[in-house]
PDB file of N, CA and C in Angstrom:
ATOM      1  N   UNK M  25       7.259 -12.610   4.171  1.00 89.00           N
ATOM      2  CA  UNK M  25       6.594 -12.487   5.434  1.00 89.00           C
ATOM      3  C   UNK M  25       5.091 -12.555   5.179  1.00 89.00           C
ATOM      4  N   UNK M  26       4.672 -13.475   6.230  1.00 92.00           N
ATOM      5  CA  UNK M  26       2.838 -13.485   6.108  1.00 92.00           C
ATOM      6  C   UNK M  26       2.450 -12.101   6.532  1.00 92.00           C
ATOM      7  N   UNK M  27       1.534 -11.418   5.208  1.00 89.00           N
ATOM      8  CA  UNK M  27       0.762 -10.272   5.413  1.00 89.00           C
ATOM      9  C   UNK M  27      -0.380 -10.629   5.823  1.00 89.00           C
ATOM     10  N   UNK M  28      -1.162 -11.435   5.533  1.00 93.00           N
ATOM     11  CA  UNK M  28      -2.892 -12.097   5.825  1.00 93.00           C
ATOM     12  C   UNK M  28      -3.201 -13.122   5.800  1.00 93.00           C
ATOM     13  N   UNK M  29      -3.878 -13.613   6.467  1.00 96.00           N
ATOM     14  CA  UNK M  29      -4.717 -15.135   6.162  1.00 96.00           C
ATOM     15  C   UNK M  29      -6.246 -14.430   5.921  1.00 96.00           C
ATOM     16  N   UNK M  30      -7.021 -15.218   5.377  1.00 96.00           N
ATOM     17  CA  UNK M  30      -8.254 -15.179   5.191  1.00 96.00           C
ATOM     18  C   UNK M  30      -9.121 -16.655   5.443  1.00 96.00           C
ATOM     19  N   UNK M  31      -9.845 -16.871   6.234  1.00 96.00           N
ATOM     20  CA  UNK M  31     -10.444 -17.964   6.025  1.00 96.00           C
ATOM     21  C   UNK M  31     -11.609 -18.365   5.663  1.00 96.00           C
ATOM     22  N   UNK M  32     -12.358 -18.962   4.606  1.00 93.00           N
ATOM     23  CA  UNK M  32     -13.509 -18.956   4.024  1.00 93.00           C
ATOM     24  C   UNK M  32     -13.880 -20.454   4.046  1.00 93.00           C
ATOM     25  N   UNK M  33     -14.739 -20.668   4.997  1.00 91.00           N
ATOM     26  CA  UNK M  33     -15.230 -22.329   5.125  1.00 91.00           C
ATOM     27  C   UNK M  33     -14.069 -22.926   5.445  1.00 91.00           C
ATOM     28  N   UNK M  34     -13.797 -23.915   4.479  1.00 94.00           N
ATOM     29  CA  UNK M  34     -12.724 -24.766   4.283  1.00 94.00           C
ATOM     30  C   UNK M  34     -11.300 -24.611   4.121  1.00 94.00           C
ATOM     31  N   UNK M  35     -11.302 -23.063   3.061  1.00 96.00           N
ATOM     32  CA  UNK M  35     -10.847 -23.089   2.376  1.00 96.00           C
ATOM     33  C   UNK M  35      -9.756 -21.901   3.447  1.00 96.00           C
ATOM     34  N   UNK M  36      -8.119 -21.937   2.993  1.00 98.00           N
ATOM     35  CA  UNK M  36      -7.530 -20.693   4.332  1.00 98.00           C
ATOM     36  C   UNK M  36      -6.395 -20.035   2.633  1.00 98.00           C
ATOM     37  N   UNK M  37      -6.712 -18.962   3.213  1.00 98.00           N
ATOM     38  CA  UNK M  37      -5.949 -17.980   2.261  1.00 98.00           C
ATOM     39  C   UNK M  37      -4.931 -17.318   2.588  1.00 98.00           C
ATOM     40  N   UNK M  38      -3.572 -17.278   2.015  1.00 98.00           N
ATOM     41  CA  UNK M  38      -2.765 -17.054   2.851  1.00 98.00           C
ATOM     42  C   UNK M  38      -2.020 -16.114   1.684  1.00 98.00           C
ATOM     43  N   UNK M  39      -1.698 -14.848   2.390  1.00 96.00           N
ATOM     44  CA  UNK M  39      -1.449 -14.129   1.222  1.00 96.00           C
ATOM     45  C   UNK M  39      -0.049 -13.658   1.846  1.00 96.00           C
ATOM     46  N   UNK M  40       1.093 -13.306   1.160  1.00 95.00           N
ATOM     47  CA  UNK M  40       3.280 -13.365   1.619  1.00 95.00           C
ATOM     48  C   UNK M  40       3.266 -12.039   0.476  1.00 95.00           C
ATOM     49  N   UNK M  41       4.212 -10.874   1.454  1.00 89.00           N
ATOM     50  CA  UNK M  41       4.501 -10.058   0.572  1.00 89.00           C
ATOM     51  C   UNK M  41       5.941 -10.000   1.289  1.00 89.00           C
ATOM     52  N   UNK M  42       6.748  -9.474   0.205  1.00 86.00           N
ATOM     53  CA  UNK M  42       8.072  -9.822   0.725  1.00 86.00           C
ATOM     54  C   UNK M  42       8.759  -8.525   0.442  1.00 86.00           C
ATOM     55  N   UNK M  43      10.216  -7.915   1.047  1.00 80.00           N
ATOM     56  CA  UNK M  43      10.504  -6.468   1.278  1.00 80.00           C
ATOM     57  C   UNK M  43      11.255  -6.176  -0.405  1.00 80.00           C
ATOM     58  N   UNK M  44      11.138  -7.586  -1.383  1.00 85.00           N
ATOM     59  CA  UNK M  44      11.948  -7.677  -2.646  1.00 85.00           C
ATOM     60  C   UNK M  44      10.654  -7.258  -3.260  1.00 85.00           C
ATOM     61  N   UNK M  45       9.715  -7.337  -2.872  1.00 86.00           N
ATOM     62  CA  UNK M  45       8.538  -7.541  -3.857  1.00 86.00           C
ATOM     63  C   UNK M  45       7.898  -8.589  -4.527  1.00 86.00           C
ATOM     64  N   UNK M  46       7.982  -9.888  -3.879  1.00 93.00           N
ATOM     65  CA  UNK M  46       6.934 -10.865  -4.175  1.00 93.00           C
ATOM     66  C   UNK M  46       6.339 -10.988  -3.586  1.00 93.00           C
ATOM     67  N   UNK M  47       5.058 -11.210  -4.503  1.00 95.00           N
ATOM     68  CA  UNK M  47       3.483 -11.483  -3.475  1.00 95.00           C
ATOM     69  C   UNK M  47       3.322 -12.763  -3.860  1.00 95.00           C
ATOM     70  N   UNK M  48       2.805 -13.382  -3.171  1.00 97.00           N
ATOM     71  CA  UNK M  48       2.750 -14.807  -3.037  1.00 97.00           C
ATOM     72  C   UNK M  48       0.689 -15.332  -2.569  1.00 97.00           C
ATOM     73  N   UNK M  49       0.432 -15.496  -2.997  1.00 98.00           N
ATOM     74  CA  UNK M  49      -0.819 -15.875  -2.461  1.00 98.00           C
ATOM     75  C   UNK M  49      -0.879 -17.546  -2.943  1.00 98.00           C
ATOM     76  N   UNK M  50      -1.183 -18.071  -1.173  1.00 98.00           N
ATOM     77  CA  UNK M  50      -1.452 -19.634  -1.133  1.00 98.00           C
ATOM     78  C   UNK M  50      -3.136 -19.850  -0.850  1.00 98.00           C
ATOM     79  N   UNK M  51      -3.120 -21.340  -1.621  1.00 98.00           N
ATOM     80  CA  UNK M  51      -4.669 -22.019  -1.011  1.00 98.00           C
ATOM     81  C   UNK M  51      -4.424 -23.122  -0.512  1.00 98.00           C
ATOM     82  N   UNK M  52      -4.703 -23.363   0.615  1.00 97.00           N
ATOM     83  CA  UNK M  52      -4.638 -24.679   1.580  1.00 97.00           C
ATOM     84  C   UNK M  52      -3.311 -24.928   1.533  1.00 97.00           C
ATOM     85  N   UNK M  53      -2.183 -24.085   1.315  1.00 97.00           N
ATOM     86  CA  UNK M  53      -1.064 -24.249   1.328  1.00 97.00           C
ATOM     87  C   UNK M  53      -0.365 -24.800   0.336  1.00 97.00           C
ATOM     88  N   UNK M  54      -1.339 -24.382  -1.304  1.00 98.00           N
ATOM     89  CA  UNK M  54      -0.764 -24.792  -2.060  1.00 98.00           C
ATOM     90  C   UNK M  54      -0.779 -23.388  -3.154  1.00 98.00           C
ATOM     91  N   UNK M  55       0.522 -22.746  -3.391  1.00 98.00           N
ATOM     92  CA  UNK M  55       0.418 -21.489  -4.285  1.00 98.00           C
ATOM     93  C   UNK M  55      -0.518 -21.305  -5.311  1.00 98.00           C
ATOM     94  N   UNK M  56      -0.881 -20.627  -5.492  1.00 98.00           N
ATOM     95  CA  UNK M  56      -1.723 -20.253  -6.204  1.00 98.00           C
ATOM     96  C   UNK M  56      -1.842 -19.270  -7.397  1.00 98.00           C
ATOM     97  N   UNK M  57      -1.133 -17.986  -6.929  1.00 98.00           N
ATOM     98  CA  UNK M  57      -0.441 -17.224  -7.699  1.00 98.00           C
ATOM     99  C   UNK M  57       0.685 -16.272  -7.055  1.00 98.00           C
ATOM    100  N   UNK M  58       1.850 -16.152  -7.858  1.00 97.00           N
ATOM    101  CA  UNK M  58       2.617 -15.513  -7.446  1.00 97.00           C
ATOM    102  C   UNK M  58       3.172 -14.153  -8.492  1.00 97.00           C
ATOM    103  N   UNK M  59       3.592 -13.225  -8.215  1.00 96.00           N
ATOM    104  CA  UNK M  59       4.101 -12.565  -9.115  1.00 96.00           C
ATOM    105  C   UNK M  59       5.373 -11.127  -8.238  1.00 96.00           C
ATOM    106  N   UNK M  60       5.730 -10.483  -9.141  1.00 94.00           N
ATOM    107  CA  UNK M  60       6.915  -9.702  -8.516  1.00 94.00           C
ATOM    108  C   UNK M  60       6.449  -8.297  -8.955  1.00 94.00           C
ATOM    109  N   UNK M  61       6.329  -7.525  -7.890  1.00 88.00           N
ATOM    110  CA  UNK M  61       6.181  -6.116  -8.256  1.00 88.00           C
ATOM    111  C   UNK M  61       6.542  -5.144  -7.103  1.00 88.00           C
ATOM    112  N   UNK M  62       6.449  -3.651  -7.218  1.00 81.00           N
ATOM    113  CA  UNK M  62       6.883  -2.918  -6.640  1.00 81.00           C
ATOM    114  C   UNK M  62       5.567  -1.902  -5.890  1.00 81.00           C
ATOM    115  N   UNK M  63       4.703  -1.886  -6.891  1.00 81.00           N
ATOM    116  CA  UNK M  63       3.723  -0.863  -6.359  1.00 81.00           C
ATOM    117  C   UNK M  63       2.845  -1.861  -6.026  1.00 81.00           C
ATOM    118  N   UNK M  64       2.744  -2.967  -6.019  1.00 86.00           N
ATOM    119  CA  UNK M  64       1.089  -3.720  -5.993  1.00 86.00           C
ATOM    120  C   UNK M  64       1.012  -4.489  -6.971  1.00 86.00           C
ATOM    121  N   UNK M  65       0.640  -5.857  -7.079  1.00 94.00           N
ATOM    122  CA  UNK M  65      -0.483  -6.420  -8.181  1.00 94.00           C
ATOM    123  C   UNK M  65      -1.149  -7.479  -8.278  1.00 94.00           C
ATOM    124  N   UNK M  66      -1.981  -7.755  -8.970  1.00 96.00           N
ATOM    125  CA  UNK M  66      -3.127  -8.544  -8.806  1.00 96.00           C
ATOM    126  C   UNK M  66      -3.694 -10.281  -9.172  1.00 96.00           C
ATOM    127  N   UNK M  67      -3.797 -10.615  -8.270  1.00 98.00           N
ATOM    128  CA  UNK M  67      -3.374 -11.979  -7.927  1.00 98.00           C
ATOM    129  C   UNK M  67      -4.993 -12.505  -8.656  1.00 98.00           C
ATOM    130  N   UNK M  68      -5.335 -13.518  -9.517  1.00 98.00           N
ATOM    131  CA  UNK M  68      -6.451 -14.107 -10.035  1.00 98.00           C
ATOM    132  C   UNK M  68      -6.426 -15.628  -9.536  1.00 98.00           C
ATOM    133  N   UNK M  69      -7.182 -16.363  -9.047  1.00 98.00           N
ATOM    134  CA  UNK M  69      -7.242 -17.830  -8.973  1.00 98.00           C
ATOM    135  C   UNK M  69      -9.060 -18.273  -8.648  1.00 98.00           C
ATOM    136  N   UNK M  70      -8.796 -19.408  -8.413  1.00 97.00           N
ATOM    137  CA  UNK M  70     -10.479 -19.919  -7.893  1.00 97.00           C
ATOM    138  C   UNK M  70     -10.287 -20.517  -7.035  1.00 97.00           C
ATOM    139  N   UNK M  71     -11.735 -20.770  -6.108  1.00 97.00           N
ATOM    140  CA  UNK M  71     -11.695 -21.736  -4.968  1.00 97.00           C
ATOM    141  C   UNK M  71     -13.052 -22.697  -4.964  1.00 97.00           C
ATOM    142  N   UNK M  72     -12.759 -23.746  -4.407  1.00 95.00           N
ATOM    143  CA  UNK M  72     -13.665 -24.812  -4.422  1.00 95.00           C
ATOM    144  C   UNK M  72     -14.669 -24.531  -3.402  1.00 95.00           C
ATOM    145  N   UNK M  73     -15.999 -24.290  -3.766  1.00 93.00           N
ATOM    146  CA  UNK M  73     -17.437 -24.013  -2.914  1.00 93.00           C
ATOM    147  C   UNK M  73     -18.440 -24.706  -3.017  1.00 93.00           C
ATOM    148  N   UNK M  74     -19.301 -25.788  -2.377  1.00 90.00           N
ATOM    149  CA  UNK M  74     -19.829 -26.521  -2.764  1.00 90.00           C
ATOM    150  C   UNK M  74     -20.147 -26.721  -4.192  1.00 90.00           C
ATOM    151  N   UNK M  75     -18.765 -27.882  -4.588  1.00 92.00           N
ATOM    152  CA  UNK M  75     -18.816 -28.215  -5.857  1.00 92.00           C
ATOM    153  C   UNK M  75     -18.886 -27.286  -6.853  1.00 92.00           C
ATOM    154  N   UNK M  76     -18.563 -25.777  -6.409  1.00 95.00           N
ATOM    155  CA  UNK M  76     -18.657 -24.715  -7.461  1.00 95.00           C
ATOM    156  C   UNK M  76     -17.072 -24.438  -7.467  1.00 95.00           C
ATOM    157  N   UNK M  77     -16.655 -23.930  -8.664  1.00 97.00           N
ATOM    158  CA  UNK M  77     -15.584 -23.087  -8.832  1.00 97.00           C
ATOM    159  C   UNK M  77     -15.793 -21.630  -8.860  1.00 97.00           C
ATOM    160  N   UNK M  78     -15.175 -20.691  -7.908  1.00 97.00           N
ATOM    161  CA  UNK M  78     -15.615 -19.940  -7.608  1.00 97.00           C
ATOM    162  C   UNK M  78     -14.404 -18.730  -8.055  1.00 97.00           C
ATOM    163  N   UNK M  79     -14.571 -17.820  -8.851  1.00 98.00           N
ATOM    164  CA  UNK M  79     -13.179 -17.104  -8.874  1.00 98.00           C
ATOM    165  C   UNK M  79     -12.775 -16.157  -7.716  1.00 98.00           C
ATOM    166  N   UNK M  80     -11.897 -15.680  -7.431  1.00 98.00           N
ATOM    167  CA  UNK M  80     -11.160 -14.584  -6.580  1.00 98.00           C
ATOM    168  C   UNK M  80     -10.304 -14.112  -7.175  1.00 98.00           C
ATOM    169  N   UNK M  81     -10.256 -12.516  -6.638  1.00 98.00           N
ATOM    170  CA  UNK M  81      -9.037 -11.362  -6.829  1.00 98.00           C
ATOM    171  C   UNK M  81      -8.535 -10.926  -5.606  1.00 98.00           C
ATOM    172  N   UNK M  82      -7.260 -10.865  -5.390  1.00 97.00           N
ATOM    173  CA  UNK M  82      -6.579 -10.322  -4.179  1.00 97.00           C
ATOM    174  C   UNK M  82      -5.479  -9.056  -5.092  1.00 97.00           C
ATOM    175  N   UNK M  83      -5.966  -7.645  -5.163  1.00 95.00           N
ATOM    176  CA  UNK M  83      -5.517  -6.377  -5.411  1.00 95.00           C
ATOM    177  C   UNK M  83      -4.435  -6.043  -4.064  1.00 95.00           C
ATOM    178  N   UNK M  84      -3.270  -5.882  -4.028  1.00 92.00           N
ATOM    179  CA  UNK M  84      -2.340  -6.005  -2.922  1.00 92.00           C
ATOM    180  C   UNK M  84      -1.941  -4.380  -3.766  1.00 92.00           C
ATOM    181  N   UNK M  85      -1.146  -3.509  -2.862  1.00 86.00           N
ATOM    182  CA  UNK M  85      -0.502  -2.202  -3.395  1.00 86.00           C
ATOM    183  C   UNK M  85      -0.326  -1.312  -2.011  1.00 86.00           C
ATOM    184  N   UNK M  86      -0.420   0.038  -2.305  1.00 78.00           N
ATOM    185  CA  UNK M  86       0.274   0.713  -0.777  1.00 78.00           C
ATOM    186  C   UNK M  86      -0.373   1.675  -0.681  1.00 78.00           C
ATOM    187  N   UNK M  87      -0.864   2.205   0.437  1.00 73.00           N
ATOM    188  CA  UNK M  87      -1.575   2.970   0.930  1.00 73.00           C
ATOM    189  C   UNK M  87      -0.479   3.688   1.893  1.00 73.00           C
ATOM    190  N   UNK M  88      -1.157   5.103   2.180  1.00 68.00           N
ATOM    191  CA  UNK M  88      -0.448   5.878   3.803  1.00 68.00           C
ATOM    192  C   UNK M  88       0.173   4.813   4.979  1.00 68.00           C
ATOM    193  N   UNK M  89      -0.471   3.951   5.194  1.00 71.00           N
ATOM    194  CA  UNK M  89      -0.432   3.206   6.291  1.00 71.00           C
ATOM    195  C   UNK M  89       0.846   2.288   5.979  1.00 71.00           C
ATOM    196  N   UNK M  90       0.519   2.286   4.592  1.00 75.00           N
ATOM    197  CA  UNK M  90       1.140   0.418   4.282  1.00 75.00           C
ATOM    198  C   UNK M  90       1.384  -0.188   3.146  1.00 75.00           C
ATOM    199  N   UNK M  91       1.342  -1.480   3.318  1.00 81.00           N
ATOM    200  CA  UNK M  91       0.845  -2.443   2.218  1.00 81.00           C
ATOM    201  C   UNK M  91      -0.923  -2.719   2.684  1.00 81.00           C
ATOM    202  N   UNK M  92      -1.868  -2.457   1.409  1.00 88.00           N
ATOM    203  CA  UNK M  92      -3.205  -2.452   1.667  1.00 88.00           C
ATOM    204  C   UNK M  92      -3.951  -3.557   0.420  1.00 88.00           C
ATOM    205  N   UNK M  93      -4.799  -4.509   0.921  1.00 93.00           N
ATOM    206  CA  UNK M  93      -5.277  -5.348   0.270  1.00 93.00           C
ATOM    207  C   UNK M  93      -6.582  -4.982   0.316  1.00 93.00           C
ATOM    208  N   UNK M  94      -7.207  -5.626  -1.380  1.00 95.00           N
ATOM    209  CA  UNK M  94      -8.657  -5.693  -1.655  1.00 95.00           C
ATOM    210  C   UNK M  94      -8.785  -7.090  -1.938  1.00 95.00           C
ATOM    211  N   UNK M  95     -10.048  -7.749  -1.589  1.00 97.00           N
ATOM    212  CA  UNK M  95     -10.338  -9.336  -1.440  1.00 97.00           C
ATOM    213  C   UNK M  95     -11.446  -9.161  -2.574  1.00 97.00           C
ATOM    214  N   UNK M  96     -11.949 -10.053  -3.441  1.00 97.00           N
ATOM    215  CA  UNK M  96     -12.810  -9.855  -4.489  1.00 97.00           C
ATOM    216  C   UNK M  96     -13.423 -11.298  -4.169  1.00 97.00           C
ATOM    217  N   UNK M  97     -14.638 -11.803  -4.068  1.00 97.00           N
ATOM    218  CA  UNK M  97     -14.764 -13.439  -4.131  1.00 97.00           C
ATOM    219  C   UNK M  97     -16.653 -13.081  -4.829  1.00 97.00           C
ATOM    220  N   UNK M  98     -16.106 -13.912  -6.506  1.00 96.00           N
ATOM    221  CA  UNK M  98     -17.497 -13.789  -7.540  1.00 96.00           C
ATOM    222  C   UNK M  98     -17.825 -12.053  -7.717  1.00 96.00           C
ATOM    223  N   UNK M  99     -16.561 -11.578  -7.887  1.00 96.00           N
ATOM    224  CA  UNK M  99     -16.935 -10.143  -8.297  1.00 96.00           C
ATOM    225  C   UNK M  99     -17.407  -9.329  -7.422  1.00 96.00           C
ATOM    226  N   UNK M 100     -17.332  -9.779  -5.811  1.00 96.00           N
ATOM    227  CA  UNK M 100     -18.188  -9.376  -4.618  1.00 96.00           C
ATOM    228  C   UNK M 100     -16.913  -8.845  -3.563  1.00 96.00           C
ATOM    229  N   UNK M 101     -17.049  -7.784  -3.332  1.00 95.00           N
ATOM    230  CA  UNK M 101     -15.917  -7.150  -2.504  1.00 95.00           C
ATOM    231  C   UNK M 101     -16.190  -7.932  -0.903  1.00 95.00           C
ATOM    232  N   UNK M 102     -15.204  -8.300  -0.449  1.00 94.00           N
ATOM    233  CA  UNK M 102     -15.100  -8.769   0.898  1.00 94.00           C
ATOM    234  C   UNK M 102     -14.322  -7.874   1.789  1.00 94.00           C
ATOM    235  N   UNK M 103     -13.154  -7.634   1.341  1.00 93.00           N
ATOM    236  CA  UNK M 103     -12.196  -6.750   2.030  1.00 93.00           C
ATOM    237  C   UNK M 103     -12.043  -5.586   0.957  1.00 93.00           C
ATOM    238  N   UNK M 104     -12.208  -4.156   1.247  1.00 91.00           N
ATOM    239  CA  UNK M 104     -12.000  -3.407   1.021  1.00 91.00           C
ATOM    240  C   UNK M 104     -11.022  -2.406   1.939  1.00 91.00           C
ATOM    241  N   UNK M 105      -9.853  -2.086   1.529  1.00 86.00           N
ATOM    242  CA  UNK M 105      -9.166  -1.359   2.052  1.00 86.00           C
ATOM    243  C   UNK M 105      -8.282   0.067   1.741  1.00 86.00           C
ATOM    244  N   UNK M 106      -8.940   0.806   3.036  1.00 80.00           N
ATOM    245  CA  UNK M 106      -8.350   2.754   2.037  1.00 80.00           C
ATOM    246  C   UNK M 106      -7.543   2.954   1.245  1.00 80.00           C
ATOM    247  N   UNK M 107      -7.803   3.296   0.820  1.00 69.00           N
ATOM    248  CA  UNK M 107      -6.002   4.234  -0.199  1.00 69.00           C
ATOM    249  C   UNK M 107      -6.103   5.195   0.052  1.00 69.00           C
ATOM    250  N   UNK M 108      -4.902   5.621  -0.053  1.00 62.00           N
ATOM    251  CA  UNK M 108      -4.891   6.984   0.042  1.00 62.00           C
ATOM    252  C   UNK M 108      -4.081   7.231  -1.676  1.00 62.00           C
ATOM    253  N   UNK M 109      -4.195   8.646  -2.752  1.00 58.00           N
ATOM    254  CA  UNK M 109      -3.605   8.544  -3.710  1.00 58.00           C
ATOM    255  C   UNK M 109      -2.011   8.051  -3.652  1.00 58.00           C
ATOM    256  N   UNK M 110      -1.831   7.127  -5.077  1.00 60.00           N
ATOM    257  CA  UNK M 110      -0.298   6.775  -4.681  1.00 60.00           C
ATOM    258  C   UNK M 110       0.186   7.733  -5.263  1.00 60.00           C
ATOM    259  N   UNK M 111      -0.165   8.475  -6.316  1.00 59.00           N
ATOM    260  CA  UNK M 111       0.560   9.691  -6.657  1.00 59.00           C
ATOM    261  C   UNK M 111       0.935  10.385  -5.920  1.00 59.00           C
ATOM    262  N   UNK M 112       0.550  10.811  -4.667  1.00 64.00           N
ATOM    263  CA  UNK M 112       0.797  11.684  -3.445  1.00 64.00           C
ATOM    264  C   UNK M 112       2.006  10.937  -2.913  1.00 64.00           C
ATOM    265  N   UNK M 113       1.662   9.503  -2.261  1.00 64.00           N
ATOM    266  CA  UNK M 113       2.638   8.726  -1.884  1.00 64.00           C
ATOM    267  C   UNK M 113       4.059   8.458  -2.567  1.00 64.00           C
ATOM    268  N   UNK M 114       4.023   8.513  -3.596  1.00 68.00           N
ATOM    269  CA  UNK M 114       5.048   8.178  -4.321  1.00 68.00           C
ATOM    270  C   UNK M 114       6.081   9.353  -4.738  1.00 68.00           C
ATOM    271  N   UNK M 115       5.452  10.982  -4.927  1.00 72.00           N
ATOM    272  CA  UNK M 115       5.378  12.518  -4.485  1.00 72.00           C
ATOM    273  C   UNK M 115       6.442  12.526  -3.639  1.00 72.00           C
ATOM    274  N   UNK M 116       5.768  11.938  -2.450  1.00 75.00           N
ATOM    275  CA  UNK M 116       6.754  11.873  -0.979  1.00 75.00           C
ATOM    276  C   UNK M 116       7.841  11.158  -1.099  1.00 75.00           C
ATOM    277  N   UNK M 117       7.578  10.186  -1.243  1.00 79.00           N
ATOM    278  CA  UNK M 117       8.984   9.531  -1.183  1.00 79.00           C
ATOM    279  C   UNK M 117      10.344  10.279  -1.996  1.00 79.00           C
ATOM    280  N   UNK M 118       9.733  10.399  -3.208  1.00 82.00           N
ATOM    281  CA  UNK M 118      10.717  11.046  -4.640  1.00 82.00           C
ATOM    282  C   UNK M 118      11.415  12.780  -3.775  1.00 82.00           C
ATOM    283  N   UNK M 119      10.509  13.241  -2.849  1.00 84.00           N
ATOM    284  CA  UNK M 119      11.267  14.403  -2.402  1.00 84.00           C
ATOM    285  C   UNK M 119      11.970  13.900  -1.232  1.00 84.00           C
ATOM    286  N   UNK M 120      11.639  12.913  -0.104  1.00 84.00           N
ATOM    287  CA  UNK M 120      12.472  12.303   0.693  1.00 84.00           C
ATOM    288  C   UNK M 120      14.005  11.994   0.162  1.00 84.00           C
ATOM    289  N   UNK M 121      14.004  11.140  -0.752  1.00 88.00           N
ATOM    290  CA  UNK M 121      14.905  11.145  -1.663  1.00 88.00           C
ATOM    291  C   UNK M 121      15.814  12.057  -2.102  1.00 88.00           C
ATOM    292  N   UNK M 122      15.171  13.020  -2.487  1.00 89.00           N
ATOM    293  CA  UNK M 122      15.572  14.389  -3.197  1.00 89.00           C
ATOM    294  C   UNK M 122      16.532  15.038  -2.042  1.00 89.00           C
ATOM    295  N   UNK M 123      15.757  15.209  -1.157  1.00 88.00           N
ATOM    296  CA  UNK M 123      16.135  15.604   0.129  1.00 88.00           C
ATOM    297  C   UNK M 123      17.564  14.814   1.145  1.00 88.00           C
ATOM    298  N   UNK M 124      17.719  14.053   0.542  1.00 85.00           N
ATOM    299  CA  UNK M 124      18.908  12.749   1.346  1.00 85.00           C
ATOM    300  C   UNK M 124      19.651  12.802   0.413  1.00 85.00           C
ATOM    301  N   UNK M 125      19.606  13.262  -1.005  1.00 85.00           N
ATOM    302  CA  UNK M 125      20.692  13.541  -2.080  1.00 85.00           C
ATOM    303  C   UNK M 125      21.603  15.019  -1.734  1.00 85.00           C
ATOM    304  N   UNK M 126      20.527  15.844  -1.558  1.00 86.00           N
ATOM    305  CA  UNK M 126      20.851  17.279  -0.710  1.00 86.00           C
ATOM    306  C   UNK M 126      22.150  17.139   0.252  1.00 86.00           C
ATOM    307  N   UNK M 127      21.443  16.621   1.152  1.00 83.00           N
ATOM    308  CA  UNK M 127      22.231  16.666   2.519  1.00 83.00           C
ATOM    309  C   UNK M 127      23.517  15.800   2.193  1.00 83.00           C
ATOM    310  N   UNK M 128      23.338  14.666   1.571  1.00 83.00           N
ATOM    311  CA  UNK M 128      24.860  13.940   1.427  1.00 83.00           C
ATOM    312  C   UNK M 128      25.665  14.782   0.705  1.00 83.00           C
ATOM    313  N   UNK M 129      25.351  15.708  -0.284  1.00 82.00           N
ATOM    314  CA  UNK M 129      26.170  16.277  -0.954  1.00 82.00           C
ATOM    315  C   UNK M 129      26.289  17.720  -0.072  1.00 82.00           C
ATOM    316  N   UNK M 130      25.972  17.941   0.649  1.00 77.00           N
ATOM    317  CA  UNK M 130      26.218  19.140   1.430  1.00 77.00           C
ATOM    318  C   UNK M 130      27.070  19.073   2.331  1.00 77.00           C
ATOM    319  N   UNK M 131      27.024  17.670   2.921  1.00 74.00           N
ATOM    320  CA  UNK M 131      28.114  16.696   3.946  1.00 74.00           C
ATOM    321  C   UNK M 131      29.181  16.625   3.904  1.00 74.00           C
ATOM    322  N   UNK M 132      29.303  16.512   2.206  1.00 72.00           N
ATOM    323  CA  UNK M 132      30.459  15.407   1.907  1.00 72.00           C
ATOM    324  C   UNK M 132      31.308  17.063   1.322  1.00 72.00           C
ATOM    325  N   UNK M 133      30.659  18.156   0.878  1.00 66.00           N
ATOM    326  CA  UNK M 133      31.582  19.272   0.719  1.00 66.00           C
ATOM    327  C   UNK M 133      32.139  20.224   2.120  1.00 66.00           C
ATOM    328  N   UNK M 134      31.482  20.124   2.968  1.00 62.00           N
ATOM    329  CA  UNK M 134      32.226  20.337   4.190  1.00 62.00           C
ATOM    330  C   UNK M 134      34.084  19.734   4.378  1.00 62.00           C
TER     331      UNK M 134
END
C-alpha cells in the first residue's frame, strides 16, 4: 500500500509499506530500493538535480501514531517525523500480548 509520495522538481517519490513488511521506495516509477523488515529500515539511493547526483535517505519505522518517515536529501532533513520511544511501543504490545495469552487460557479452562 502507498504510504507517501514526495515530489521534488521532476523528480516523484513514491514510498509502499506493506502489512508483511516490505518497504518499497520508487523514483519516477522505477524502484529504487527495497528491503523487508519489521520495525523500520533505511532506504539509500540518489536523484538526478541539475546534472547533479544527489543522495537521499528515507528512515521508515513506527511511532505512537504509526508507520513514521524521515526524508534526508544531501544530508539535509526535509521530513522529519515524531517518535515516540519504540521501547515503550514495543513494551505495549509484548503486554497486550501477554494479556490475550491470559484470557485465552482462562477461557479455554472454564
Amino acid at each position: 500500500m502507498k504510504f507517501s509520495t514526495i515530489q521534488l522538481g521532476t523528480n516523484k517519490i513514491e514510498i509502499f509499506n506493506s502489512y508483511l513488511g516490505r518497504e518499497t521506495i520508487r523514483l519516477n516509477g522505477e524502484t529504487v530500493s527495497e528491503k523487508k523488515s519489521i520495525t523500520g529500515a533505511t532506504h539509500l539511493f540518489t536523484i538526478m538535480e541539475e546534472d547533479r547526483k544527489v543522495p537521499c535517505k528515507i528512515i521508515l519505522g513506527y511511532g505512537a501514531n504509526g508507520v513514521v518517515m524521515d526524508f534526508y536529501k544531501d544530508n539535509i532533513a526535509i521530513i522529519k517525523s515524531p517518535r515516540s520511544s519504540s521501547l515503550i511501543f514495543l513494551l505495549i504490545i509484548v503486554l497486550f500480548i501477554i494479556i490475550g495469552v491470559i484470557m485465552q487460557m482462562a477461557y479455554h479452562n472454564y
